[in-house]
Amino acid sequence: MDPLKQKFKEKALALFQANRAMLKENGDTIVDQVTLKQVFGGMRGVKSMIWETSQLDAQKGIRFRGKSIPELKEILPKFEGCKEPLPEGLFHLMLTGEVPTDEEVKWITGEWQRRADVPKHVFAALETLPKDAHPMTQFSMAIIALGTESVFNRRYAEGMAKSDYWDATYEDTMNLIARLPRVAAYIYRRTYKDGDHIAADISLDWGGNFAHMLGIPGDDFKSLMRLYLTIHADHEGGNASAHSTHLTGSTLSDSYKSLSSGMNALAGPLHGLANQEVIKWVFKMLDVLGTRNPSKEQIAEYVQKTLDAGKVIPGYGHAVLRQPDPRFTAQRTFAEEYIKNSDIINVIWKAFEVVPPILQGLGKVKNPWPNVDAHSGALLVHYGMHEFSFYTVLFGVSRSLGVLSQLIWSRALGFPLERPKSVTSEWVMDYLAQQKEAVG
Ligand code: CMX
């Protein structure tokens, strides 16, 4: 058994047993109550799922196994000469709960290189799609096509014991994560660069090699990718991409089909697609205003126009967060450190001063602050990646780390098929009438 799998097995077995004992004694303890507002309002805040890899605090933002993003930057191993954390290290942290050593991270990098070969039929399947198919459509389809290699499906058909589900899911997950950069880079180069593909560089790490295969030059872009792939990886379990992966996974669908579900959720404009919508909105504003360097007053006017047209301001607001997103702050800190005076980044920083008070003034927006998607596009544009419709694929490559490490946990902890109860509006009306009758 490989060392990462062995470490996970020990932790998972201990938690499985602890949970079983805890539930035996406390299974009927009430941890939440649900209001009609929550039932009709997208289940906001309802505690109904276990997610081990990260937890979101409305005020402080995301914590990965209790660690904030600035802490990750301090404690996770780095690629030689780079100041940003390696996403391989975050994967180890999420999977085992332990900060990895340099050696452990090097092992993951090597293991993902070893598993990175993409079967030819996946590229052939992509080539059947028109070049202008949205990259998220291509990405989701390629992930499904990779699933023909599923270890879980093969072993399930052979009669695998339930206690081994996590083991086969680990194998699928390691293979899938290893292959995602090649698939994503292939989609980028076929869609925007006339199919002029770039071979992998095995001297590089997972994120650095991804940057290399995309064909964006420079060490700073590689550093950005390492940071980007770290901070987008997980945002607890209730967000749409995580929850979709979890729900599909609960049917014992393989890692490929589960992740593809998550990616289809990420592709919605209220979720991950917001990263392309932000930069499109910014460039449209610059075109309409006829300047690359608008004043705060001009930005405020354009924000108002967007709201008057009945649209949301992309990159602002969040279902859970009630402060500026630490993932926004991490990208801002990166820009301050690596980039001197960029027009597009200055626009994002000015918008950060202008948008929140306007949204606050509407009186209904619960969180007027920027989220992760408000900053990422400007950084990508700065380094020469102008193909906005590809941006959500980058988010998706990163998100695989969190949702798939949790899928291994879900299988190890024996989570069942997810099946909440739904009711009709008529049932609610009847229920309310009965309550009234009982009181009066
Ligand atoms: N611009 C304008 N109005 C906004 C807004 C924004 N950025 N954010 C919220 N609102 C509005 C909502 O549309 C809603 O209006 P109605 O009552 O008229 O329908 C009202 O404020 C209350 O919404 P909320 O409770 O504050 O926010 P929700 O939890 O319902 O929605 C989110 C959260 C992210 C969908 C919403 O803030 C939004 O649409 N933001 C813009 C899109 C975006 O940036 N999405 C990315 C989120 C991060 C990610 O998942 O990647």
CSV table of C-alpha atoms and ligand atoms in Angstrom, one decimal:
chain,number,residue,atom,x,y,z
A,1,MET,CA,0.0,0.0,0.0
A,2,ASP,CA,1.4,3.4,-0.9
A,3,PRO,CA,2.4,5.7,2.0
A,4,LEU,CA,-0.4,8.3,1.5
A,5,LYS,CA,-3.1,5.6,1.2
A,6,GLN,CA,-1.7,3.9,4.3
A,7,LYS,CA,-1.7,7.2,6.3
A,8,PHE,CA,-5.3,7.9,5.2
A,9,LYS,CA,-6.4,4.3,6.1
A,10,GLU,CA,-5.3,4.7,9.7
A,11,LYS,CA,-7.0,8.1,10.1
A,12,ALA,CA,-10.2,7.0,8.4
A,13,LEU,CA,-10.6,3.8,10.3
A,14,ALA,CA,-10.2,5.7,13.6
A,15,LEU,CA,-12.8,8.3,12.6
A,16,PHE,CA,-15.2,5.6,11.3
A,17,GLN,CA,-15.1,3.9,14.7
A,18,ALA,CA,-15.3,7.1,16.7
A,19,ASN,CA,-18.3,8.3,14.7
A,20,ARG,CA,-20.0,4.9,15.1
A,21,ALA,CA,-19.6,5.1,18.9
A,22,MET,CA,-20.7,8.8,18.9
A,23,LEU,CA,-23.8,8.1,16.9
A,24,LYS,CA,-24.8,5.1,19.0
A,25,GLU,CA,-25.0,7.4,22.0
A,26,ASN,CA,-26.1,10.7,20.4
A,27,GLY,CA,-27.9,9.8,17.2
A,28,ASP,CA,-31.1,11.5,18.2
A,29,THR,CA,-29.5,14.8,19.4
A,30,ILE,CA,-31.0,17.8,17.6
A,31,VAL,CA,-28.3,20.0,15.9
A,32,ASP,CA,-30.6,22.3,13.9
A,33,GLN,CA,-34.1,23.5,13.1
A,34,VAL,CA,-35.4,24.5,9.7
A,35,THR,CA,-37.6,27.4,8.9
A,36,LEU,CA,-39.9,27.8,5.9
A,37,LYS,CA,-37.6,30.6,4.7
A,38,GLN,CA,-34.8,28.1,4.6
A,39,VAL,CA,-36.9,25.5,2.9
A,40,PHE,CA,-37.9,27.9,0.1
A,41,GLY,CA,-34.5,29.7,0.2
A,42,GLY,CA,-32.0,27.2,-1.1
A,43,MET,CA,-31.5,25.5,2.3
A,44,ARG,CA,-29.1,28.3,3.4
A,45,GLY,CA,-27.4,27.5,6.7
A,46,VAL,CA,-29.2,24.1,7.3
A,47,LYS,CA,-26.7,21.7,8.9
A,48,SER,CA,-27.3,18.5,7.0
A,49,MET,CA,-24.0,17.2,5.7
A,50,ILE,CA,-20.6,16.1,7.0
A,51,TRP,CA,-17.6,17.5,5.1
A,52,GLU,CA,-14.1,16.8,6.6
A,53,THR,CA,-11.7,18.7,4.3
A,54,SER,CA,-12.6,22.3,5.0
A,55,GLN,CA,-15.1,24.5,6.9
A,56,LEU,CA,-16.4,28.0,6.1
A,57,ASP,CA,-16.9,30.7,8.7
A,58,ALA,CA,-19.1,33.6,7.6
A,59,GLN,CA,-16.8,36.2,9.1
A,60,LYS,CA,-13.3,34.6,8.8
A,61,GLY,CA,-13.8,32.7,5.5
A,62,ILE,CA,-12.4,29.3,4.5
A,63,ARG,CA,-10.3,27.1,6.8
A,64,PHE,CA,-8.7,24.0,5.3
A,65,ARG,CA,-8.4,21.6,8.2
A,66,GLY,CA,-8.4,24.6,10.5
A,67,LYS,CA,-5.8,26.5,8.5
A,68,SER,CA,-6.4,29.9,6.9
A,69,ILE,CA,-5.0,30.8,3.5
A,70,PRO,CA,-2.2,33.0,4.9
A,71,GLU,CA,-1.3,30.0,7.2
A,72,LEU,CA,-1.2,27.7,4.2
A,73,LYS,CA,1.2,30.1,2.5
A,74,GLU,CA,3.5,29.7,5.5
A,75,ILE,CA,3.3,26.0,6.3
A,76,LEU,CA,2.8,24.1,3.0
A,77,PRO,CA,5.9,23.0,1.0
A,78,LYS,CA,7.0,25.1,-2.0
A,79,PHE,CA,8.5,24.5,-5.4
A,80,GLU,CA,12.2,25.6,-5.4
A,81,GLY,CA,12.4,29.3,-5.9
A,82,CYS,CA,8.6,29.9,-5.5
A,83,LYS,CA,6.9,31.6,-2.6
A,84,GLU,CA,3.5,30.2,-3.2
A,85,PRO,CA,2.2,26.9,-1.7
A,86,LEU,CA,2.1,23.7,-3.7
A,87,PRO,CA,-1.5,22.4,-4.3
A,88,GLU,CA,-0.2,18.9,-3.7
A,89,GLY,CA,0.5,19.9,-0.1
A,90,LEU,CA,-3.1,21.1,0.3
A,91,PHE,CA,-4.4,17.8,-1.1
A,92,HIS,CA,-2.3,15.9,1.5
A,93,LEU,CA,-3.6,18.2,4.3
A,94,MET,CA,-7.2,17.8,3.2
A,95,LEU,CA,-6.9,14.0,2.8
A,96,THR,CA,-5.0,13.2,6.0
A,97,GLY,CA,-5.5,16.3,8.3
A,98,GLU,CA,-1.7,16.6,8.5
A,99,VAL,CA,0.7,19.2,7.1
A,100,PRO,CA,3.0,17.3,4.7
A,101,THR,CA,6.8,17.3,4.7
A,102,ASP,CA,8.7,18.3,1.6
A,103,GLU,CA,9.3,14.6,0.9
A,104,GLU,CA,5.6,13.7,1.1
A,105,VAL,CA,4.7,16.4,-1.3
A,106,LYS,CA,7.5,15.4,-3.7
A,107,TRP,CA,6.0,11.9,-3.5
A,108,ILE,CA,2.6,13.2,-4.6
A,109,THR,CA,4.1,15.2,-7.4
A,110,GLY,CA,5.9,12.1,-8.7
A,111,GLU,CA,2.8,9.9,-8.2
A,112,TRP,CA,0.6,12.2,-10.2
A,113,GLN,CA,3.3,12.4,-13.0
A,114,ARG,CA,3.3,8.6,-13.1
A,115,ARG,CA,-0.5,8.4,-13.4
A,116,ALA,CA,-0.8,11.3,-15.9
A,117,ASP,CA,-1.2,9.5,-19.2
A,118,VAL,CA,-4.6,10.3,-20.8
A,119,PRO,CA,-6.1,7.5,-22.8
A,120,LYS,CA,-6.3,8.5,-26.5
A,121,HIS,CA,-10.1,8.1,-26.8
A,122,VAL,CA,-10.5,11.1,-24.4
A,123,PHE,CA,-8.8,13.4,-26.9
A,124,ALA,CA,-10.7,11.7,-29.8
A,125,ALA,CA,-14.0,12.4,-27.9
A,126,LEU,CA,-13.0,16.0,-27.5
A,127,GLU,CA,-12.2,16.3,-31.2
A,128,THR,CA,-15.8,15.4,-32.0
A,129,LEU,CA,-17.0,18.6,-30.4
A,130,PRO,CA,-17.0,21.9,-32.3
A,131,LYS,CA,-14.1,24.2,-31.3
A,132,ASP,CA,-16.5,26.8,-30.0
A,133,ALA,CA,-18.2,24.4,-27.6
A,134,HIS,CA,-17.8,26.1,-24.2
A,135,PRO,CA,-14.6,24.8,-22.4
A,136,MET,CA,-16.7,23.7,-19.4
A,137,THR,CA,-18.8,21.5,-21.8
A,138,GLN,CA,-15.6,20.1,-23.1
A,139,PHE,CA,-14.1,19.6,-19.6
A,140,SER,CA,-17.2,17.9,-18.2
A,141,MET,CA,-17.3,15.5,-21.3
A,142,ALA,CA,-13.6,14.7,-21.0
A,143,ILE,CA,-13.9,13.8,-17.4
A,144,ILE,CA,-16.8,11.4,-18.2
A,145,ALA,CA,-14.7,10.0,-21.0
A,146,LEU,CA,-11.8,9.4,-18.6
A,147,GLY,CA,-14.1,7.3,-16.5
A,148,THR,CA,-13.8,4.3,-18.9
A,149,GLU,CA,-10.7,3.6,-16.8
A,150,SER,CA,-12.5,3.5,-13.5
A,151,VAL,CA,-11.0,1.1,-10.9
A,152,PHE,CA,-14.0,1.5,-8.7
A,153,ASN,CA,-16.4,0.3,-11.5
A,154,ARG,CA,-14.2,-2.7,-12.4
A,155,ARG,CA,-13.8,-3.8,-8.8
A,156,TYR,CA,-17.5,-3.2,-8.0
A,157,ALA,CA,-18.4,-5.5,-10.9
A,158,GLU,CA,-16.0,-8.1,-9.4
A,159,GLY,CA,-17.9,-8.0,-6.1
A,160,MET,CA,-15.7,-5.6,-4.0
A,161,ALA,CA,-16.6,-5.5,-0.3
A,162,LYS,CA,-18.1,-2.2,1.0
A,163,SER,CA,-15.1,-1.7,3.3
A,164,ASP,CA,-12.9,-1.4,0.2
A,165,TYR,CA,-15.0,1.3,-1.6
A,166,TRP,CA,-12.7,4.0,-0.3
A,167,ASP,CA,-9.6,2.2,-1.6
A,168,ALA,CA,-10.9,2.0,-5.2
A,169,THR,CA,-12.1,5.6,-5.0
A,170,TYR,CA,-8.6,6.7,-3.9
A,171,GLU,CA,-7.2,5.0,-7.0
A,172,ASP,CA,-9.7,6.7,-9.3
A,173,THR,CA,-9.2,10.0,-7.6
A,174,MET,CA,-5.4,9.9,-7.9
A,175,ASN,CA,-5.6,9.0,-11.6
A,176,LEU,CA,-8.2,11.6,-12.3
A,177,ILE,CA,-6.4,14.5,-10.5
A,178,ALA,CA,-3.2,13.5,-12.2
A,179,ARG,CA,-4.8,13.7,-15.7
A,180,LEU,CA,-6.9,16.8,-15.3
A,181,PRO,CA,-4.1,19.3,-16.2
A,182,ARG,CA,-3.4,17.5,-19.4
A,183,VAL,CA,-7.0,17.4,-20.3
A,184,ALA,CA,-7.6,21.1,-19.4
A,185,ALA,CA,-4.4,22.2,-21.3
A,186,TYR,CA,-5.5,20.2,-24.3
A,187,ILE,CA,-8.9,21.9,-24.3
A,188,TYR,CA,-7.2,25.3,-24.1
A,189,ARG,CA,-4.8,24.7,-26.9
A,190,ARG,CA,-7.4,23.0,-29.2
A,191,THR,CA,-9.9,25.8,-28.6
A,192,TYR,CA,-7.7,28.9,-28.8
A,193,LYS,CA,-4.2,27.9,-30.2
A,194,ASP,CA,-5.1,25.9,-33.3
A,195,GLY,CA,-4.4,22.6,-31.6
A,196,ASP,CA,-0.7,23.4,-31.1
A,197,HIS,CA,-0.2,21.2,-28.0
A,198,ILE,CA,2.7,21.4,-25.6
A,199,ALA,CA,4.3,18.3,-24.1
A,200,ALA,CA,4.5,17.9,-20.3
A,201,ASP,CA,7.7,19.0,-18.5
A,202,ILE,CA,8.3,16.3,-15.8
A,203,SER,CA,10.8,18.5,-14.0
A,204,LEU,CA,7.9,20.6,-12.8
A,205,ASP,CA,5.2,20.1,-10.2
A,206,TRP,CA,1.5,19.5,-10.9
A,207,GLY,CA,0.5,23.3,-11.1
A,208,GLY,CA,3.8,24.4,-12.7
A,209,ASN,CA,3.5,21.8,-15.4
A,210,PHE,CA,-0.1,22.8,-16.0
A,211,ALA,CA,1.0,26.5,-16.5
A,212,HIS,CA,3.7,25.2,-18.9
A,213,MET,CA,1.3,23.1,-20.9
A,214,LEU,CA,-1.1,26.0,-21.2
A,215,GLY,CA,1.7,27.8,-22.9
A,216,ILE,CA,1.7,31.0,-20.8
A,217,PRO,CA,5.3,31.9,-20.2
A,218,GLY,CA,7.2,33.0,-17.1
A,219,ASP,CA,7.9,31.8,-13.6
A,220,ASP,CA,5.4,34.3,-12.1
A,221,PHE,CA,2.5,32.7,-14.0
A,222,LYS,CA,3.6,29.3,-12.6
A,223,SER,CA,3.6,30.9,-9.1
A,224,LEU,CA,0.1,32.3,-9.8
A,225,MET,CA,-1.2,28.9,-10.9
A,226,ARG,CA,0.2,27.2,-7.7
A,227,LEU,CA,-1.6,29.8,-5.6
A,228,TYR,CA,-4.8,29.7,-7.8
A,229,LEU,CA,-5.0,25.9,-7.7
A,230,THR,CA,-4.6,26.0,-3.9
A,231,ILE,CA,-7.1,28.7,-3.0
A,232,HIS,CA,-10.0,27.5,-5.2
A,233,ALA,CA,-9.7,23.8,-4.0
A,234,ASP,CA,-12.5,23.6,-1.4
A,235,HIS,CA,-15.2,25.7,0.2
A,236,GLU,CA,-16.9,23.2,2.6
A,237,GLY,CA,-19.6,20.9,1.4
A,238,GLY,CA,-22.8,23.0,0.7
A,239,ASN,CA,-21.6,25.0,-2.3
A,240,ALA,CA,-23.1,23.8,-5.5
A,241,SER,CA,-20.0,22.1,-7.1
A,242,ALA,CA,-19.1,20.3,-3.8
A,243,HIS,CA,-22.7,19.3,-3.1
A,244,SER,CA,-23.3,18.0,-6.6
A,245,THR,CA,-20.1,15.9,-6.5
A,246,HIS,CA,-21.2,14.6,-3.1
A,247,LEU,CA,-24.8,13.8,-4.1
A,248,THR,CA,-23.8,12.0,-7.3
A,249,GLY,CA,-21.0,10.2,-5.3
A,250,SER,CA,-23.6,9.0,-2.8
A,251,THR,CA,-25.1,6.8,-5.4
A,252,LEU,CA,-21.7,5.0,-5.7
A,253,SER,CA,-21.2,6.6,-9.1
A,254,ASP,CA,-17.5,6.7,-9.8
A,255,SER,CA,-15.1,9.6,-9.1
A,256,TYR,CA,-15.4,10.6,-12.8
A,257,LYS,CA,-19.1,10.9,-13.0
A,258,SER,CA,-19.2,12.5,-9.6
A,259,LEU,CA,-16.7,15.2,-10.5
A,260,SER,CA,-18.4,15.8,-13.8
A,261,SER,CA,-21.6,16.5,-11.9
A,262,GLY,CA,-19.7,19.0,-9.8
A,263,MET,CA,-18.2,20.7,-12.8
A,264,ASN,CA,-21.7,21.1,-14.4
A,265,ALA,CA,-22.7,23.0,-11.2
A,266,LEU,CA,-19.6,25.0,-11.3
A,267,ALA,CA,-20.4,26.1,-14.8
A,268,GLY,CA,-23.4,28.2,-13.7
A,269,PRO,CA,-23.0,32.0,-13.6
A,270,LEU,CA,-24.1,32.2,-10.0
A,271,HIS,CA,-21.2,29.9,-9.1
A,272,GLY,CA,-17.8,29.3,-10.9
A,273,LEU,CA,-18.8,30.8,-14.2
A,274,ALA,CA,-18.9,34.2,-12.3
A,275,ASN,CA,-15.1,34.4,-12.9
A,276,GLN,CA,-15.6,34.8,-16.7
A,277,GLU,CA,-18.6,37.0,-16.1
A,278,VAL,CA,-16.6,39.4,-13.9
A,279,ILE,CA,-13.9,40.1,-16.5
A,280,LYS,CA,-16.5,40.3,-19.3
A,281,TRP,CA,-18.4,42.8,-17.3
A,282,VAL,CA,-15.2,44.9,-16.6
A,283,PHE,CA,-14.2,45.0,-20.2
A,284,LYS,CA,-17.7,45.9,-21.4
A,285,MET,CA,-17.6,48.7,-18.8
A,286,LEU,CA,-14.2,50.0,-20.1
A,287,ASP,CA,-15.6,49.9,-23.7
A,288,VAL,CA,-18.7,51.7,-22.8
A,289,LEU,CA,-16.8,54.4,-20.8
A,290,GLY,CA,-14.1,54.6,-23.5
A,291,THR,CA,-11.2,54.4,-21.1
A,292,ARG,CA,-8.8,51.8,-19.6
A,293,ASN,CA,-8.5,54.0,-16.5
A,294,PRO,CA,-12.0,54.9,-15.3
A,295,SER,CA,-12.6,57.1,-12.2
A,296,LYS,CA,-14.4,55.7,-9.2
A,297,GLU,CA,-17.4,57.9,-10.1
A,298,GLN,CA,-17.5,56.4,-13.6
A,299,ILE,CA,-17.4,52.9,-12.2
A,300,ALA,CA,-20.2,53.8,-9.7
A,301,GLU,CA,-22.4,55.0,-12.5
A,302,TYR,CA,-21.8,51.8,-14.5
A,303,VAL,CA,-22.5,49.6,-11.5
A,304,GLN,CA,-25.8,51.5,-11.0
A,305,LYS,CA,-26.7,50.9,-14.7
A,306,THR,CA,-26.0,47.2,-14.4
A,307,LEU,CA,-28.3,47.0,-11.3
A,308,ASP,CA,-31.0,49.1,-13.1
A,309,ALA,CA,-31.0,46.6,-15.9
A,310,GLY,CA,-32.0,44.0,-13.4
A,311,LYS,CA,-28.6,42.2,-13.4
A,312,VAL,CA,-26.3,41.2,-10.5
A,313,ILE,CA,-22.7,42.6,-10.2
A,314,PRO,CA,-20.6,39.5,-10.8
A,315,GLY,CA,-17.9,38.7,-8.3
A,316,TYR,CA,-19.8,40.3,-5.4
A,317,GLY,CA,-22.0,38.6,-2.8
A,318,HIS,CA,-21.9,35.2,-1.3
A,319,ALA,CA,-24.4,32.7,0.1
A,320,VAL,CA,-22.4,32.2,3.4
A,321,LEU,CA,-19.6,34.8,3.6
A,322,ARG,CA,-20.2,38.1,5.2
A,323,GLN,CA,-16.8,39.7,4.8
A,324,PRO,CA,-14.4,40.2,1.9
A,325,ASP,CA,-13.4,36.7,0.7
A,326,PRO,CA,-9.9,35.8,1.9
A,327,ARG,CA,-9.4,34.2,-1.5
A,328,PHE,CA,-9.9,37.7,-3.0
A,329,THR,CA,-7.5,39.1,-0.5
A,330,ALA,CA,-4.9,36.4,-1.3
A,331,GLN,CA,-5.0,37.3,-5.0
A,332,ARG,CA,-4.8,41.0,-4.1
A,333,THR,CA,-1.7,40.3,-2.0
A,334,PHE,CA,-0.2,38.3,-4.9
A,335,ALA,CA,-0.8,41.3,-7.3
A,336,GLU,CA,0.7,43.7,-4.8
A,337,GLU,CA,3.8,41.6,-4.6
A,338,TYR,CA,4.3,40.5,-8.2
A,339,ILE,CA,2.8,43.2,-10.4
A,340,LYS,CA,3.7,46.9,-10.6
A,341,ASN,CA,0.9,49.2,-11.8
A,342,SER,CA,-1.5,47.3,-14.1
A,343,ASP,CA,-4.5,49.2,-15.5
A,344,ILE,CA,-6.8,46.2,-15.3
A,345,ILE,CA,-5.8,45.4,-11.7
A,346,ASN,CA,-6.3,49.0,-10.7
A,347,VAL,CA,-9.9,48.8,-12.0
A,348,ILE,CA,-10.6,45.8,-9.8
A,349,TRP,CA,-9.2,47.6,-6.8
A,350,LYS,CA,-11.2,50.7,-7.5
A,351,ALA,CA,-14.4,48.6,-7.9
A,352,PHE,CA,-13.6,47.1,-4.5
A,353,GLU,CA,-14.0,50.6,-3.0
A,354,VAL,CA,-17.0,51.5,-5.1
A,355,VAL,CA,-19.3,48.4,-5.3
A,356,PRO,CA,-19.9,47.4,-1.6
A,357,PRO,CA,-21.5,50.7,-0.5
A,358,ILE,CA,-23.8,50.6,-3.6
A,359,LEU,CA,-24.9,47.0,-2.9
A,360,GLN,CA,-25.3,47.8,0.8
A,361,GLY,CA,-27.6,50.7,-0.3
A,362,LEU,CA,-30.0,48.2,-2.0
A,363,GLY,CA,-30.9,47.0,1.5
A,364,LYS,CA,-31.3,43.3,0.4
A,365,VAL,CA,-27.8,42.1,-0.4
A,366,LYS,CA,-26.6,40.1,2.6
A,367,ASN,CA,-22.9,40.3,1.6
A,368,PRO,CA,-21.8,43.3,-0.4
A,369,TRP,CA,-18.1,42.2,-0.5
A,370,PRO,CA,-16.1,40.7,-3.3
A,371,ASN,CA,-15.8,36.9,-3.6
A,372,VAL,CA,-13.0,34.8,-5.1
A,373,ASP,CA,-14.1,35.5,-8.7
A,374,ALA,CA,-13.8,39.3,-8.4
A,375,HIS,CA,-10.0,39.3,-8.8
A,376,SER,CA,-8.9,36.1,-10.7
A,377,GLY,CA,-9.7,37.3,-14.2
A,378,ALA,CA,-7.6,40.5,-13.9
A,379,LEU,CA,-4.6,38.4,-12.9
A,380,LEU,CA,-5.0,36.0,-15.8
A,381,VAL,CA,-5.4,38.9,-18.3
A,382,HIS,CA,-2.3,40.5,-16.9
A,383,TYR,CA,-0.3,37.4,-17.7
A,384,GLY,CA,-1.7,37.1,-21.2
A,385,MET,CA,-4.6,34.7,-20.8
A,386,HIS,CA,-7.4,36.6,-22.5
A,387,GLU,CA,-9.7,33.7,-23.2
A,388,PHE,CA,-12.3,34.4,-20.6
A,389,SER,CA,-14.5,31.4,-21.3
A,390,PHE,CA,-11.6,29.1,-20.2
A,391,TYR,CA,-11.4,30.6,-16.7
A,392,THR,CA,-13.9,28.3,-15.1
A,393,VAL,CA,-11.9,25.3,-16.2
A,394,LEU,CA,-9.0,26.6,-14.1
A,395,PHE,CA,-11.4,26.8,-11.1
A,396,GLY,CA,-12.6,23.3,-11.9
A,397,VAL,CA,-9.1,21.7,-12.0
A,398,SER,CA,-8.5,23.2,-8.5
A,399,ARG,CA,-11.9,22.3,-7.1
A,400,SER,CA,-11.2,18.6,-8.0
A,401,LEU,CA,-8.7,18.5,-5.1
A,402,GLY,CA,-11.3,19.2,-2.4
A,403,VAL,CA,-14.4,17.5,-3.7
A,404,LEU,CA,-12.5,14.3,-4.6
A,405,SER,CA,-10.5,14.0,-1.4
A,406,GLN,CA,-13.9,14.4,0.4
A,407,LEU,CA,-15.3,11.7,-1.8
A,408,ILE,CA,-12.7,9.3,-0.5
A,409,TRP,CA,-13.6,10.3,3.1
A,410,SER,CA,-17.3,9.8,2.3
A,411,ARG,CA,-16.7,6.3,1.1
A,412,ALA,CA,-14.4,5.5,4.1
A,413,LEU,CA,-17.0,6.8,6.6
A,414,GLY,CA,-19.7,4.7,4.9
A,415,PHE,CA,-22.0,7.6,4.1
A,416,PRO,CA,-25.3,6.4,2.6
A,417,LEU,CA,-27.3,7.4,-0.5
A,418,GLU,CA,-28.3,11.1,0.0
A,419,ARG,CA,-32.1,11.5,0.0
A,420,PRO,CA,-33.6,14.5,1.8
A,421,LYS,CA,-37.4,15.0,2.0
A,422,SER,CA,-39.2,17.3,-0.4
A,423,VAL,CA,-42.7,18.7,0.0
A,424,THR,CA,-45.1,20.6,-2.3
A,425,SER,CA,-46.3,24.2,-1.8
A,426,GLU,CA,-49.7,22.8,-1.2
A,427,TRP,CA,-48.3,20.6,1.6
A,428,VAL,CA,-46.9,23.7,3.2
A,429,MET,CA,-50.3,25.6,3.0
A,430,ASP,CA,-52.1,22.6,4.5
A,431,TYR,CA,-49.4,22.3,7.2
A,432,LEU,CA,-49.8,25.9,8.2
A,433,ALA,CA,-53.6,25.6,8.2
A,434,GLN,CA,-53.4,22.6,10.5
A,435,GLN,CA,-51.0,24.5,12.8
A,436,LYS,CA,-53.5,27.4,13.0
A,437,GLU,CA,-56.4,25.1,13.7
A,438,ALA,CA,-54.4,23.3,16.5
A,439,VAL,CA,-53.6,26.7,18.2
A,440,GLY,CA,-57.0,28.4,17.7
B,1,CMX,N1,-25.4,42.1,-7.3
B,1,CMX,C1,-26.7,42.5,-7.3
B,1,CMX,N2,-27.6,41.9,-6.5
B,1,CMX,C2,-27.2,40.9,-5.7
B,1,CMX,C3,-25.8,40.5,-5.6
B,1,CMX,C4,-24.9,41.1,-6.5
B,1,CMX,N3,-23.7,40.8,-6.6
B,1,CMX,N4,-25.7,39.5,-4.7
B,1,CMX,C5,-26.9,39.3,-4.2
B,1,CMX,N5,-27.8,40.1,-4.7
B,1,CMX,C6,-29.3,40.2,-4.6
B,1,CMX,C7,-29.8,38.8,-4.9
B,1,CMX,O1,-30.0,38.6,-6.3
B,1,CMX,C8,-31.1,38.8,-4.1
B,1,CMX,O2,-32.1,39.6,-4.8
B,1,CMX,P1,-33.6,39.2,-4.9
B,1,CMX,O3,-34.1,39.1,-3.5
B,1,CMX,O4,-34.2,40.3,-5.7
B,1,CMX,O5,-33.7,37.9,-5.7
B,1,CMX,C9,-30.7,39.6,-2.9
B,1,CMX,O6,-29.6,40.3,-3.2
B,1,CMX,C10,-30.4,38.7,-1.7
B,1,CMX,O7,-29.4,37.8,-2.1
B,1,CMX,P2,-28.4,37.2,-1.0
B,1,CMX,O8,-29.1,36.5,0.0
B,1,CMX,O9,-27.5,38.3,-0.5
B,1,CMX,O10,-27.5,36.2,-1.9
B,1,CMX,P3,-27.8,34.7,-2.3
B,1,CMX,O11,-27.3,33.9,-1.2
B,1,CMX,O12,-29.2,34.5,-2.7
B,1,CMX,O13,-26.9,34.6,-3.6
B,1,CMX,C11,-24.9,34.8,-4.9
B,1,CMX,C12,-25.5,34.5,-3.5
B,1,CMX,C13,-23.4,34.5,-4.9
B,1,CMX,C14,-25.6,33.9,-5.9
B,1,CMX,C15,-25.2,36.3,-5.2
B,1,CMX,O14,-24.5,37.1,-4.3
B,1,CMX,C16,-24.8,36.7,-6.7
B,1,CMX,O15,-25.6,36.4,-7.6
B,1,CMX,N6,-23.6,37.2,-6.9
B,1,CMX,C17,-23.1,37.5,-8.2
B,1,CMX,C18,-22.6,36.2,-8.9
B,1,CMX,C19,-21.3,35.7,-8.3
B,1,CMX,O16,-20.4,36.5,-8.1
B,1,CMX,N7,-21.3,34.4,-8.0
B,1,CMX,C20,-20.0,33.8,-7.5
B,1,CMX,C21,-20.1,33.3,-6.1
B,1,CMX,C22,-18.8,32.6,-5.6
B,1,CMX,C23,-18.7,31.3,-6.3
B,1,CMX,O17,-19.5,30.4,-6.0
B,1,CMX,O18,-17.8,31.1,-7.2
